[in-house]
Amino acid sequence: MARTVRVEYAGAVYHVMCRGNNGDAIFLADRDRDAFLKTLGESCDQTGWIVHAFVLMDNHYHILLETPEANLVAGMKWLQGTYTQRFNSENRQRGHLFQGRYKSLIIDPEEDSYFSTVSSYIHLNPVRAKMCSNPSIYKWSSCRYFSNRRMRKPKWLSVKRVMSSVNARNGNEYAAYINQRTVEELDPDRSEELLQARRVLQRGWVMGDTAFRDEMLDFIKNK
């Protein structure tokens, strides 16, 4: 089966994720997570990427990122390749670290509701995995920079668009928003509804209205 064409254009927004090879861990210790974030920051310096949200889990990661230039493929190749080299060197391993191609869901950059949906999905990952009950205190996520605006955030992380998308004017309002989303996420009466919504993010390739989807299909056909 032919590989899906990567959609790249200036100003594109993506939900990017990738898992470890065979489902194995891509972070064995906090030093690995620090190394990944350092490498991500270097990628942003090289490419001009803007990160709107991220989370690092044990065997995968999620990033909501914007590419001011059409350079997702080159940037991701450098990010994952460089981190793999650093991980293998630090942990005395060799071979592939990531499982196949990374997944990239192209998102309509003009619609705020998609920013709130994807960023919340990303920030709630540790809750779904039962790694914490409060996403604002999970160390390896951008959520804490939204909930506590006094924290010094990485220069490559932008909080404005996500804050605006959930109508939060400050950290307290964002914390209240994500706490409410956590309650909803853990509500057994909404489990099937939320599962269906998550499948769009996990299995789809585009997130937008019909016009945006048609535009992306035309882009692929003309490649």
PDB file of C-alpha atoms in Angstrom:
ATOM      1  CA  MET A   1       0.000   0.000   0.000  1.00  0.00           C
ATOM      2  CA  ALA A   2       1.359   3.426  -0.935  1.00  0.00           C
ATOM      3  CA  ARG A   3       2.232   5.773   1.861  1.00  0.00           C
ATOM      4  CA  THR A   4      -0.127   8.668   2.560  1.00  0.00           C
ATOM      5  CA  VAL A   5       1.229  11.931   1.169  1.00  0.00           C
ATOM      6  CA  ARG A   6       2.341  14.357   3.855  1.00  0.00           C
ATOM      7  CA  VAL A   7       0.459  17.638   3.599  1.00  0.00           C
ATOM      8  CA  GLU A   8       2.892  20.534   4.009  1.00  0.00           C
ATOM      9  CA  TYR A   9       2.241  24.247   3.569  1.00  0.00           C
ATOM     10  CA  ALA A  10       3.244  27.456   5.293  1.00  0.00           C
ATOM     11  CA  GLY A  11       1.084  28.035   8.360  1.00  0.00           C
ATOM     12  CA  ALA A  12      -0.110  24.439   8.664  1.00  0.00           C
ATOM     13  CA  VAL A  13      -1.087  23.070  12.084  1.00  0.00           C
ATOM     14  CA  TYR A  14      -0.683  19.403  13.039  1.00  0.00           C
ATOM     15  CA  HIS A  15      -1.343  16.977  15.839  1.00  0.00           C
ATOM     16  CA  VAL A  16       1.809  14.840  15.664  1.00  0.00           C
ATOM     17  CA  MET A  17       2.363  11.644  17.618  1.00  0.00           C
ATOM     18  CA  CYS A  18       4.609   8.606  17.487  1.00  0.00           C
ATOM     19  CA  ARG A  19       5.027   5.438  19.542  1.00  0.00           C
ATOM     20  CA  GLY A  20       8.038   3.391  20.455  1.00  0.00           C
ATOM     21  CA  ASN A  21       9.089   0.484  18.265  1.00  0.00           C
ATOM     22  CA  ASN A  22       6.967  -2.567  19.183  1.00  0.00           C
ATOM     23  CA  GLY A  23       5.261  -0.383  21.787  1.00  0.00           C
ATOM     24  CA  ASP A  24       8.473  -0.137  23.819  1.00  0.00           C
ATOM     25  CA  ALA A  25       9.358   2.863  25.979  1.00  0.00           C
ATOM     26  CA  ILE A  26      10.966   5.856  24.317  1.00  0.00           C
ATOM     27  CA  PHE A  27      11.777   7.384  27.718  1.00  0.00           C
ATOM     28  CA  LEU A  28      13.508   5.234  30.326  1.00  0.00           C
ATOM     29  CA  ALA A  29      14.222   8.025  32.805  1.00  0.00           C
ATOM     30  CA  ASP A  30      13.647  11.743  33.306  1.00  0.00           C
ATOM     31  CA  ARG A  31      16.987  12.464  31.635  1.00  0.00           C
ATOM     32  CA  ASP A  32      15.490  11.046  28.415  1.00  0.00           C
ATOM     33  CA  ARG A  33      12.439  13.273  28.691  1.00  0.00           C
ATOM     34  CA  ASP A  34      14.685  16.280  29.279  1.00  0.00           C
ATOM     35  CA  ALA A  35      16.723  15.264  26.241  1.00  0.00           C
ATOM     36  CA  PHE A  36      13.604  14.999  24.072  1.00  0.00           C
ATOM     37  CA  LEU A  37      12.370  18.451  25.080  1.00  0.00           C
ATOM     38  CA  LYS A  38      15.833  19.890  24.461  1.00  0.00           C
ATOM     39  CA  THR A  39      15.854  18.272  21.019  1.00  0.00           C
ATOM     40  CA  LEU A  40      12.345  19.568  20.321  1.00  0.00           C
ATOM     41  CA  GLY A  41      13.500  23.068  21.248  1.00  0.00           C
ATOM     42  CA  GLU A  42      16.458  22.760  18.879  1.00  0.00           C
ATOM     43  CA  SER A  43      14.074  21.603  16.144  1.00  0.00           C
ATOM     44  CA  CYS A  44      11.952  24.704  16.710  1.00  0.00           C
ATOM     45  CA  ASP A  45      15.044  26.912  16.501  1.00  0.00           C
ATOM     46  CA  GLN A  46      15.961  25.343  13.164  1.00  0.00           C
ATOM     47  CA  THR A  47      12.512  25.241  11.604  1.00  0.00           C
ATOM     48  CA  GLY A  48      10.608  28.133  13.192  1.00  0.00           C
ATOM     49  CA  TRP A  49       7.994  25.718  14.528  1.00  0.00           C
ATOM     50  CA  ILE A  50       5.565  26.937  17.193  1.00  0.00           C
ATOM     51  CA  VAL A  51       4.458  24.328  19.742  1.00  0.00           C
ATOM     52  CA  HIS A  52       0.967  24.893  21.162  1.00  0.00           C
ATOM     53  CA  ALA A  53       0.751  21.820  23.416  1.00  0.00           C
ATOM     54  CA  PHE A  54       2.696  18.645  24.178  1.00  0.00           C
ATOM     55  CA  VAL A  55       2.789  15.619  26.432  1.00  0.00           C
ATOM     56  CA  LEU A  56       5.428  12.941  26.920  1.00  0.00           C
ATOM     57  CA  MET A  57       4.144   9.521  27.966  1.00  0.00           C
ATOM     58  CA  ASP A  58       6.266   6.423  28.594  1.00  0.00           C
ATOM     59  CA  ASN A  59       6.102   4.935  25.106  1.00  0.00           C
ATOM     60  CA  HIS A  60       4.797   7.792  22.951  1.00  0.00           C
ATOM     61  CA  TYR A  61       4.432  11.544  22.668  1.00  0.00           C
ATOM     62  CA  HIS A  62       1.897  14.042  21.325  1.00  0.00           C
ATOM     63  CA  ILE A  63       2.617  17.536  19.992  1.00  0.00           C
ATOM     64  CA  LEU A  64       0.273  20.219  18.666  1.00  0.00           C
ATOM     65  CA  LEU A  65       2.528  22.280  16.432  1.00  0.00           C
ATOM     66  CA  GLU A  66       2.375  24.998  13.796  1.00  0.00           C
ATOM     67  CA  THR A  67       4.795  25.248  10.876  1.00  0.00           C
ATOM     68  CA  PRO A  68       5.224  28.853   9.621  1.00  0.00           C
ATOM     69  CA  GLU A  69       7.186  27.293   6.752  1.00  0.00           C
ATOM     70  CA  ALA A  70       6.307  24.096   4.866  1.00  0.00           C
ATOM     71  CA  ASN A  71       8.855  21.949   6.667  1.00  0.00           C
ATOM     72  CA  LEU A  72       7.105  19.306   8.772  1.00  0.00           C
ATOM     73  CA  VAL A  73       8.836  16.336   7.116  1.00  0.00           C
ATOM     74  CA  ALA A  74      12.387  17.700   7.314  1.00  0.00           C
ATOM     75  CA  GLY A  75      11.874  18.888  10.884  1.00  0.00           C
ATOM     76  CA  MET A  76      10.392  15.592  12.075  1.00  0.00           C
ATOM     77  CA  LYS A  77      13.185  13.622  10.430  1.00  0.00           C
ATOM     78  CA  TRP A  78      15.739  15.685  12.335  1.00  0.00           C
ATOM     79  CA  LEU A  79      13.795  15.591  15.629  1.00  0.00           C
ATOM     80  CA  GLN A  80      13.255  11.841  15.742  1.00  0.00           C
ATOM     81  CA  GLY A  81      16.602  10.948  14.221  1.00  0.00           C
ATOM     82  CA  THR A  82      18.571  13.171  16.570  1.00  0.00           C
ATOM     83  CA  TYR A  83      16.653  12.059  19.652  1.00  0.00           C
ATOM     84  CA  THR A  84      17.123   8.393  18.685  1.00  0.00           C
ATOM     85  CA  GLN A  85      20.893   8.912  18.465  1.00  0.00           C
ATOM     86  CA  ARG A  86      20.969  10.638  21.844  1.00  0.00           C
ATOM     87  CA  PHE A  87      18.724   8.050  23.484  1.00  0.00           C
ATOM     88  CA  ASN A  88      20.758   5.137  22.142  1.00  0.00           C
ATOM     89  CA  SER A  89      24.022   6.742  23.202  1.00  0.00           C
ATOM     90  CA  GLU A  90      22.759   7.522  26.711  1.00  0.00           C
ATOM     91  CA  ASN A  91      21.180   4.102  27.243  1.00  0.00           C
ATOM     92  CA  ARG A  92      23.739   2.009  25.354  1.00  0.00           C
ATOM     93  CA  GLN A  93      21.190   0.749  22.878  1.00  0.00           C
ATOM     94  CA  ARG A  94      21.106   0.558  19.105  1.00  0.00           C
ATOM     95  CA  GLY A  95      18.596   0.326  16.286  1.00  0.00           C
ATOM     96  CA  HIS A  96      15.179   1.864  15.732  1.00  0.00           C
ATOM     97  CA  LEU A  97      13.496   3.650  18.607  1.00  0.00           C
ATOM     98  CA  PHE A  98      10.230   4.752  16.992  1.00  0.00           C
ATOM     99  CA  GLN A  99       7.540   2.576  15.431  1.00  0.00           C
ATOM    100  CA  GLY A 100       7.330   3.299  11.709  1.00  0.00           C
ATOM    101  CA  ARG A 101       6.162   6.687  10.521  1.00  0.00           C
ATOM    102  CA  TYR A 102       4.923   9.338  12.887  1.00  0.00           C
ATOM    103  CA  LYS A 103       1.236  10.167  12.597  1.00  0.00           C
ATOM    104  CA  SER A 104       0.272  13.708  11.629  1.00  0.00           C
ATOM    105  CA  LEU A 105      -3.318  14.924  11.746  1.00  0.00           C
ATOM    106  CA  ILE A 106      -3.682  18.135   9.719  1.00  0.00           C
ATOM    107  CA  ILE A 107      -5.906  20.670  11.516  1.00  0.00           C
ATOM    108  CA  ASP A 108      -7.829  23.656  10.175  1.00  0.00           C
ATOM    109  CA  PRO A 109      -5.737  26.536  11.572  1.00  0.00           C
ATOM    110  CA  GLU A 110      -8.583  29.027  11.334  1.00  0.00           C
ATOM    111  CA  GLU A 111     -10.973  27.295  13.734  1.00  0.00           C
ATOM    112  CA  ASP A 112     -10.404  27.744  17.476  1.00  0.00           C
ATOM    113  CA  SER A 113     -12.567  24.778  18.466  1.00  0.00           C
ATOM    114  CA  TYR A 114     -10.042  22.361  16.983  1.00  0.00           C
ATOM    115  CA  PHE A 115      -7.266  23.890  19.074  1.00  0.00           C
ATOM    116  CA  SER A 116      -9.279  23.353  22.248  1.00  0.00           C
ATOM    117  CA  THR A 117     -10.220  19.789  21.264  1.00  0.00           C
ATOM    118  CA  VAL A 118      -6.686  18.684  20.375  1.00  0.00           C
ATOM    119  CA  SER A 119      -4.905  20.481  23.215  1.00  0.00           C
ATOM    120  CA  SER A 120      -7.349  19.024  25.758  1.00  0.00           C
ATOM    121  CA  TYR A 121      -6.891  15.551  24.310  1.00  0.00           C
ATOM    122  CA  ILE A 122      -3.126  15.982  24.661  1.00  0.00           C
ATOM    123  CA  HIS A 123      -3.242  17.376  28.194  1.00  0.00           C
ATOM    124  CA  LEU A 124      -5.628  14.667  29.405  1.00  0.00           C
ATOM    125  CA  ASN A 125      -3.419  11.790  28.254  1.00  0.00           C
ATOM    126  CA  PRO A 126      -1.868  11.231  31.726  1.00  0.00           C
ATOM    127  CA  VAL A 127      -5.357  11.133  33.272  1.00  0.00           C
ATOM    128  CA  ARG A 128      -6.557   8.507  30.801  1.00  0.00           C
ATOM    129  CA  ALA A 129      -3.413   6.466  31.500  1.00  0.00           C
ATOM    130  CA  LYS A 130      -4.055   6.779  35.263  1.00  0.00           C
ATOM    131  CA  MET A 131      -0.650   8.406  35.725  1.00  0.00           C
ATOM    132  CA  CYS A 132      -2.209  11.334  37.603  1.00  0.00           C
ATOM    133  CA  SER A 133      -5.626  12.693  38.540  1.00  0.00           C
ATOM    134  CA  ASN A 134      -4.763  16.326  37.852  1.00  0.00           C
ATOM    135  CA  PRO A 135      -3.181  17.106  34.454  1.00  0.00           C
ATOM    136  CA  SER A 136      -1.935  20.478  35.723  1.00  0.00           C
ATOM    137  CA  ILE A 137       0.650  18.800  37.943  1.00  0.00           C
ATOM    138  CA  TYR A 138       1.981  16.305  35.395  1.00  0.00           C
ATOM    139  CA  LYS A 139       5.618  17.325  34.901  1.00  0.00           C
ATOM    140  CA  TRP A 140       6.053  16.212  31.283  1.00  0.00           C
ATOM    141  CA  SER A 141       3.213  18.139  29.724  1.00  0.00           C
ATOM    142  CA  SER A 142       2.624  21.706  28.649  1.00  0.00           C
ATOM    143  CA  CYS A 143      -0.540  21.799  30.789  1.00  0.00           C
ATOM    144  CA  ARG A 144       1.237  23.162  33.858  1.00  0.00           C
ATOM    145  CA  TYR A 145       2.440  26.206  31.912  1.00  0.00           C
ATOM    146  CA  PHE A 146      -1.185  27.034  31.105  1.00  0.00           C
ATOM    147  CA  SER A 147      -2.489  26.514  34.639  1.00  0.00           C
ATOM    148  CA  ASN A 148       0.387  28.330  36.338  1.00  0.00           C
ATOM    149  CA  ARG A 149       1.348  31.311  34.212  1.00  0.00           C
ATOM    150  CA  ARG A 150       4.110  32.242  36.664  1.00  0.00           C
ATOM    151  CA  MET A 151       6.127  29.237  35.539  1.00  0.00           C
ATOM    152  CA  ARG A 152       8.851  30.024  33.049  1.00  0.00           C
ATOM    153  CA  LYS A 153       7.761  28.256  29.887  1.00  0.00           C
ATOM    154  CA  PRO A 154      10.057  27.161  27.048  1.00  0.00           C
ATOM    155  CA  LYS A 155      10.518  29.905  24.464  1.00  0.00           C
ATOM    156  CA  TRP A 156       9.172  27.600  21.738  1.00  0.00           C
ATOM    157  CA  LEU A 157       5.860  27.017  23.556  1.00  0.00           C
ATOM    158  CA  SER A 158       3.042  29.441  22.787  1.00  0.00           C
ATOM    159  CA  VAL A 159       0.008  29.432  25.090  1.00  0.00           C
ATOM    160  CA  LYS A 160      -2.029  32.254  23.530  1.00  0.00           C
ATOM    161  CA  ARG A 161      -3.970  30.328  20.901  1.00  0.00           C
ATOM    162  CA  VAL A 162      -5.014  27.492  23.202  1.00  0.00           C
ATOM    163  CA  MET A 163      -5.941  29.891  26.021  1.00  0.00           C
ATOM    164  CA  SER A 164      -8.073  31.871  23.593  1.00  0.00           C
ATOM    165  CA  SER A 165      -9.711  28.722  22.228  1.00  0.00           C
ATOM    166  CA  VAL A 166     -11.069  27.810  25.689  1.00  0.00           C
ATOM    167  CA  ASN A 167     -11.873  31.420  26.661  1.00  0.00           C
ATOM    168  CA  ALA A 168      -9.350  31.389  29.501  1.00  0.00           C
ATOM    169  CA  ARG A 169      -7.890  34.787  30.418  1.00  0.00           C
ATOM    170  CA  ASN A 170      -5.447  33.517  33.038  1.00  0.00           C
ATOM    171  CA  GLY A 171      -4.002  30.396  34.636  1.00  0.00           C
ATOM    172  CA  ASN A 172      -6.816  30.001  37.140  1.00  0.00           C
ATOM    173  CA  GLU A 173      -9.418  29.995  34.391  1.00  0.00           C
ATOM    174  CA  TYR A 174      -7.454  27.456  32.370  1.00  0.00           C
ATOM    175  CA  ALA A 175      -7.035  25.260  35.460  1.00  0.00           C
ATOM    176  CA  ALA A 176     -10.797  25.402  36.030  1.00  0.00           C
ATOM    177  CA  TYR A 177     -11.401  24.476  32.394  1.00  0.00           C
ATOM    178  CA  ILE A 178      -9.036  21.496  32.374  1.00  0.00           C
ATOM    179  CA  ASN A 179     -10.378  20.322  35.753  1.00  0.00           C
ATOM    180  CA  GLN A 180     -13.893  20.284  34.298  1.00  0.00           C
ATOM    181  CA  ARG A 181     -12.634  18.377  31.262  1.00  0.00           C
ATOM    182  CA  THR A 182     -11.007  15.888  33.652  1.00  0.00           C
ATOM    183  CA  VAL A 183     -14.343  15.309  35.420  1.00  0.00           C
ATOM    184  CA  GLU A 184     -15.990  14.715  32.050  1.00  0.00           C
ATOM    185  CA  GLU A 185     -13.195  12.375  30.971  1.00  0.00           C
ATOM    186  CA  LEU A 186     -13.688  10.210  34.057  1.00  0.00           C
ATOM    187  CA  ASP A 187     -17.493  10.169  33.863  1.00  0.00           C
ATOM    188  CA  PRO A 188     -18.502   6.565  33.054  1.00  0.00           C
ATOM    189  CA  ASP A 189     -21.782   7.760  31.554  1.00  0.00           C
ATOM    190  CA  ARG A 190     -19.847   9.613  28.833  1.00  0.00           C
ATOM    191  CA  SER A 191     -17.248   6.940  28.112  1.00  0.00           C
ATOM    192  CA  GLU A 192     -18.689   5.829  24.760  1.00  0.00           C
ATOM    193  CA  GLU A 193     -19.260   9.401  23.580  1.00  0.00           C
ATOM    194  CA  LEU A 194     -15.696  10.385  24.459  1.00  0.00           C
ATOM    195  CA  LEU A 195     -14.284   7.237  22.897  1.00  0.00           C
ATOM    196  CA  GLN A 196     -15.928   8.100  19.586  1.00  0.00           C
ATOM    197  CA  ALA A 197     -14.519  11.625  19.738  1.00  0.00           C
ATOM    198  CA  ARG A 198     -11.015  10.314  20.458  1.00  0.00           C
ATOM    199  CA  ARG A 199     -11.119   8.003  17.458  1.00  0.00           C
ATOM    200  CA  VAL A 200     -11.146  11.030  15.154  1.00  0.00           C
ATOM    201  CA  LEU A 201      -7.881  12.179  16.715  1.00  0.00           C
ATOM    202  CA  GLN A 202      -6.338   8.716  16.805  1.00  0.00           C
ATOM    203  CA  ARG A 203      -7.314   7.385  13.381  1.00  0.00           C
ATOM    204  CA  GLY A 204      -8.153  10.353  11.184  1.00  0.00           C
ATOM    205  CA  TRP A 205      -5.846  12.349   8.921  1.00  0.00           C
ATOM    206  CA  VAL A 206      -7.630  15.712   8.789  1.00  0.00           C
ATOM    207  CA  MET A 207      -9.651  17.784  11.257  1.00  0.00           C
ATOM    208  CA  GLY A 208     -11.785  20.518   9.758  1.00  0.00           C
ATOM    209  CA  ASP A 209     -15.045  21.256   7.988  1.00  0.00           C
ATOM    210  CA  THR A 210     -15.985  19.924   4.553  1.00  0.00           C
ATOM    211  CA  ALA A 211     -14.374  22.837   2.708  1.00  0.00           C
ATOM    212  CA  PHE A 212     -11.069  22.362   4.528  1.00  0.00           C
ATOM    213  CA  ARG A 213     -11.132  18.594   3.960  1.00  0.00           C
ATOM    214  CA  ASP A 214     -11.792  19.116   0.237  1.00  0.00           C
ATOM    215  CA  GLU A 215      -8.930  21.603   0.083  1.00  0.00           C
ATOM    216  CA  MET A 216      -6.553  19.072   1.627  1.00  0.00           C
ATOM    217  CA  LEU A 217      -7.773  16.318  -0.728  1.00  0.00           C
ATOM    218  CA  ASP A 218      -7.099  18.589  -3.703  1.00  0.00           C
ATOM    219  CA  PHE A 219      -3.631  19.276  -2.282  1.00  0.00           C
ATOM    220  CA  ILE A 220      -2.887  15.544  -2.145  1.00  0.00           C
ATOM    221  CA  LYS A 221      -4.247  14.865  -5.646  1.00  0.00           C
ATOM    222  CA  ASN A 222      -2.036  17.577  -7.095  1.00  0.00           C
ATOM    223  CA  LYS A 223       1.164  16.320  -5.452  1.00  0.00           C
TER     224      LYS A 223
END
